[in-house]
CSV table of C-alpha atoms in Angstrom, one decimal:
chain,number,residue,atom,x,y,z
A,1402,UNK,CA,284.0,63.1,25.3
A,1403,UNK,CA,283.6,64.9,21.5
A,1404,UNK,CA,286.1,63.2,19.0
A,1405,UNK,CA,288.1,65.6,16.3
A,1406,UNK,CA,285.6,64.5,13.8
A,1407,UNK,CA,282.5,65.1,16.2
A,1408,UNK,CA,284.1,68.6,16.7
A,1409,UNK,CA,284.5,69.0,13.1
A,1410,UNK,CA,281.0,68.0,12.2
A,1411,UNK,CA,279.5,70.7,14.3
A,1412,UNK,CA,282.0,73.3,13.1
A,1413,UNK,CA,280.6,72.6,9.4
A,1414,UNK,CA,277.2,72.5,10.3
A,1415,UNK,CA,276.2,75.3,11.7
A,1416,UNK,CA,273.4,75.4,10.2
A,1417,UNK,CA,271.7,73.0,7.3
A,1418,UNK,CA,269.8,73.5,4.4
A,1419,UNK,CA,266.7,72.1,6.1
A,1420,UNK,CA,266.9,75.1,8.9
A,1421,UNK,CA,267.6,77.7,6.2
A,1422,UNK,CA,264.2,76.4,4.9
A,1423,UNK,CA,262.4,76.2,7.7
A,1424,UNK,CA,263.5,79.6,9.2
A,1425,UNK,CA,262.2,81.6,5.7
A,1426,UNK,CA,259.4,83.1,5.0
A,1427,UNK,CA,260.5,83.1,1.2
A,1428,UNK,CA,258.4,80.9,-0.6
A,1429,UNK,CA,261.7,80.8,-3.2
A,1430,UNK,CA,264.3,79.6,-0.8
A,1431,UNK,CA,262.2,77.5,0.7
A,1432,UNK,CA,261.9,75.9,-2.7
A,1433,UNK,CA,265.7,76.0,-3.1
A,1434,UNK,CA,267.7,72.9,-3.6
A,1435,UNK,CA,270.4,71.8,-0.9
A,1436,UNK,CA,273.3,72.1,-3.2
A,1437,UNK,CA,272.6,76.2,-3.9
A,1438,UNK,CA,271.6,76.4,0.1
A,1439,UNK,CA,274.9,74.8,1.0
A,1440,UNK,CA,277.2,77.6,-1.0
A,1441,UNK,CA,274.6,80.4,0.8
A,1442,UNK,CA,275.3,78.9,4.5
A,1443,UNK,CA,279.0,78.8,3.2
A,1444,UNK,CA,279.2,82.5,2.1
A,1445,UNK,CA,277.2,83.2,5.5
A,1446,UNK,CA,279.9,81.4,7.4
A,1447,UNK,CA,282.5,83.4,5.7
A,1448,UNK,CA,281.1,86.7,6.0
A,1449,UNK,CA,281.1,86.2,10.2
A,1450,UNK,CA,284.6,84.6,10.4
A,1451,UNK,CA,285.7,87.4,8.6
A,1452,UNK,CA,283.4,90.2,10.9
A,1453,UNK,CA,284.7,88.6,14.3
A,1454,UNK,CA,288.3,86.7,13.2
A,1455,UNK,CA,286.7,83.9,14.8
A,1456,UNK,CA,286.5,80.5,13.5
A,1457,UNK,CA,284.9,78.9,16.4
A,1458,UNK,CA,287.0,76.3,16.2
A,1459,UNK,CA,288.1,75.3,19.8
A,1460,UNK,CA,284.0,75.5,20.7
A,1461,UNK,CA,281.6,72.0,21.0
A,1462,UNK,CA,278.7,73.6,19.1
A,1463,UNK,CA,278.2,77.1,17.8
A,1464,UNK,CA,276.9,79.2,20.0
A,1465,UNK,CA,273.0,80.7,19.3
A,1466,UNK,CA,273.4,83.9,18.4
A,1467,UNK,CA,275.6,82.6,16.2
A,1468,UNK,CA,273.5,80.4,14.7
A,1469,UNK,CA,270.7,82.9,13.8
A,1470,UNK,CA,273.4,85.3,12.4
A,1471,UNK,CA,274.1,82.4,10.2
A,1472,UNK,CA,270.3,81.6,9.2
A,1473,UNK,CA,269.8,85.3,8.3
A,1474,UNK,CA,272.7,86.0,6.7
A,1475,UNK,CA,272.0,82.4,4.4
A,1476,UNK,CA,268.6,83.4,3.6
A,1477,UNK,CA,269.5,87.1,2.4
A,1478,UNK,CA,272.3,85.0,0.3
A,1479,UNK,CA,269.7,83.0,-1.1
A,1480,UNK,CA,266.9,85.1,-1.8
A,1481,UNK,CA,269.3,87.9,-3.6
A,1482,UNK,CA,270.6,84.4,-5.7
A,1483,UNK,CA,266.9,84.0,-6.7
A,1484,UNK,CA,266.4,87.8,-7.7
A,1485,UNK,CA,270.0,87.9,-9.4
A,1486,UNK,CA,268.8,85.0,-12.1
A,1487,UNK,CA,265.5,86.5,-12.3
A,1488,UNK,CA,264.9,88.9,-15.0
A,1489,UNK,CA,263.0,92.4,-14.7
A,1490,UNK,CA,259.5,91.9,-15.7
A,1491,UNK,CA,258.3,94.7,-17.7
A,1492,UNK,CA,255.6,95.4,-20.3
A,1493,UNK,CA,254.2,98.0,-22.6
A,1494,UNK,CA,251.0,98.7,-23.3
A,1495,UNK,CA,250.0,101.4,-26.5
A,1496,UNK,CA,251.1,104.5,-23.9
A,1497,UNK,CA,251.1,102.8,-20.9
A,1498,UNK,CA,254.2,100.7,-19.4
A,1499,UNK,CA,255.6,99.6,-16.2
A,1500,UNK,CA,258.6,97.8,-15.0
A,1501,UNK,CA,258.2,95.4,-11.8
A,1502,UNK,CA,261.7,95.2,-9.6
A,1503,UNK,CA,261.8,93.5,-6.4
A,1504,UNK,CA,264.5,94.9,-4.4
A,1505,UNK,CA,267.7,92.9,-2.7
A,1506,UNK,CA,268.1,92.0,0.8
A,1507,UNK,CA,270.9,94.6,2.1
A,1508,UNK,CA,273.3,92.7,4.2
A,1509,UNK,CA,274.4,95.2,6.3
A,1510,UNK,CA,271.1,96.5,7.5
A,1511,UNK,CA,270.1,92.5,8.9
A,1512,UNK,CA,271.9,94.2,11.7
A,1513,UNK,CA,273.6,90.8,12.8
A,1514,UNK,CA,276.4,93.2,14.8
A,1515,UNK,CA,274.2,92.9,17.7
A,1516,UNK,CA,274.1,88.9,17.2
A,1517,UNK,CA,278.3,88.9,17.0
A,1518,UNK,CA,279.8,91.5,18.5
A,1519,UNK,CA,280.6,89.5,21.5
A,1520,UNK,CA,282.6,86.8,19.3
A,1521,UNK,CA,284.4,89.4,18.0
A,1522,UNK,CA,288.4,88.6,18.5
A,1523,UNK,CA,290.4,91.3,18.4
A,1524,UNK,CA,293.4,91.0,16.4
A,1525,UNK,CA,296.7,93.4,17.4
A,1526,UNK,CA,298.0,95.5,15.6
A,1527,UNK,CA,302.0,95.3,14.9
A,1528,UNK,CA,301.6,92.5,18.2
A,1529,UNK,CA,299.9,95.1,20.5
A,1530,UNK,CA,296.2,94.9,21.4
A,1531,UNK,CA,295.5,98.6,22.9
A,1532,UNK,CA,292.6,99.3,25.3
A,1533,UNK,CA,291.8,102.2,26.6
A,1534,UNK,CA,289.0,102.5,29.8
A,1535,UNK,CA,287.9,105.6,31.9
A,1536,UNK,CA,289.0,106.1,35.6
């Protein structure tokens, strides 16, 4: 039998640093410390309790699909973190120049939906939860 604290631990870990790491591809976030990792998975977890009002709470481990929203979602986090403190290169040469600009991760195109939408709770509306189904 799982303690509170047990529980608690596995709420707050959802994922680590170390899986963040070893999930990318991203030779920057790989390279990432734990510190700026840990405030990514954080923003991750935030951004799915607030998609599915759900803070998995009342569950022993977090389920997988979960799990690789979470990796995803931290890795976009970190990799735009990296591009964000990274100046644009650019250069001139006599008539020539060019400007070099890596693009952002878009969050919304990850398409983690299909990785949550089953954890989604619904929350009523003035206390009434309406559901409509064909006969």
């Amino acid at each position: 039998m799982m303690t509170t604290k047990q529980t608690m631990k596995n709420f707050d870990e959802w994922v680590t640093p170390q899986e963040v790491r070893e999930y990318s591809e991203i030779p920057a976030v790989q390279q990432r410390n734990d510190t700026r990792l840990t405030v990514d998975i954080a923003r991750a977890k935030q951004y799915i309790t607030t998609y599915t009002h759900n803070r998995f709470e009342n569950v022993e481990q977090i389920p997988e699909p979960v799990k690789m929203a979470t990796l995803l979602l931290a890795e976009a986090y970190a990799y735009n973190a990296i591009l964000a403190s990274n100046e644009m290169k650019s250069e001139t040469f006599d008539d020539y120049s060019y400007t070099v600009e890596k693009s952002q991760i878009d969050i919304d195109r990850l398409d983690i939906a299909a990785l949550l939408d089953d954890y989604v709770i619904t929350e009523p509306s003035n206390g009434i939860v309406f559901r409509m189904r064909k006969l």
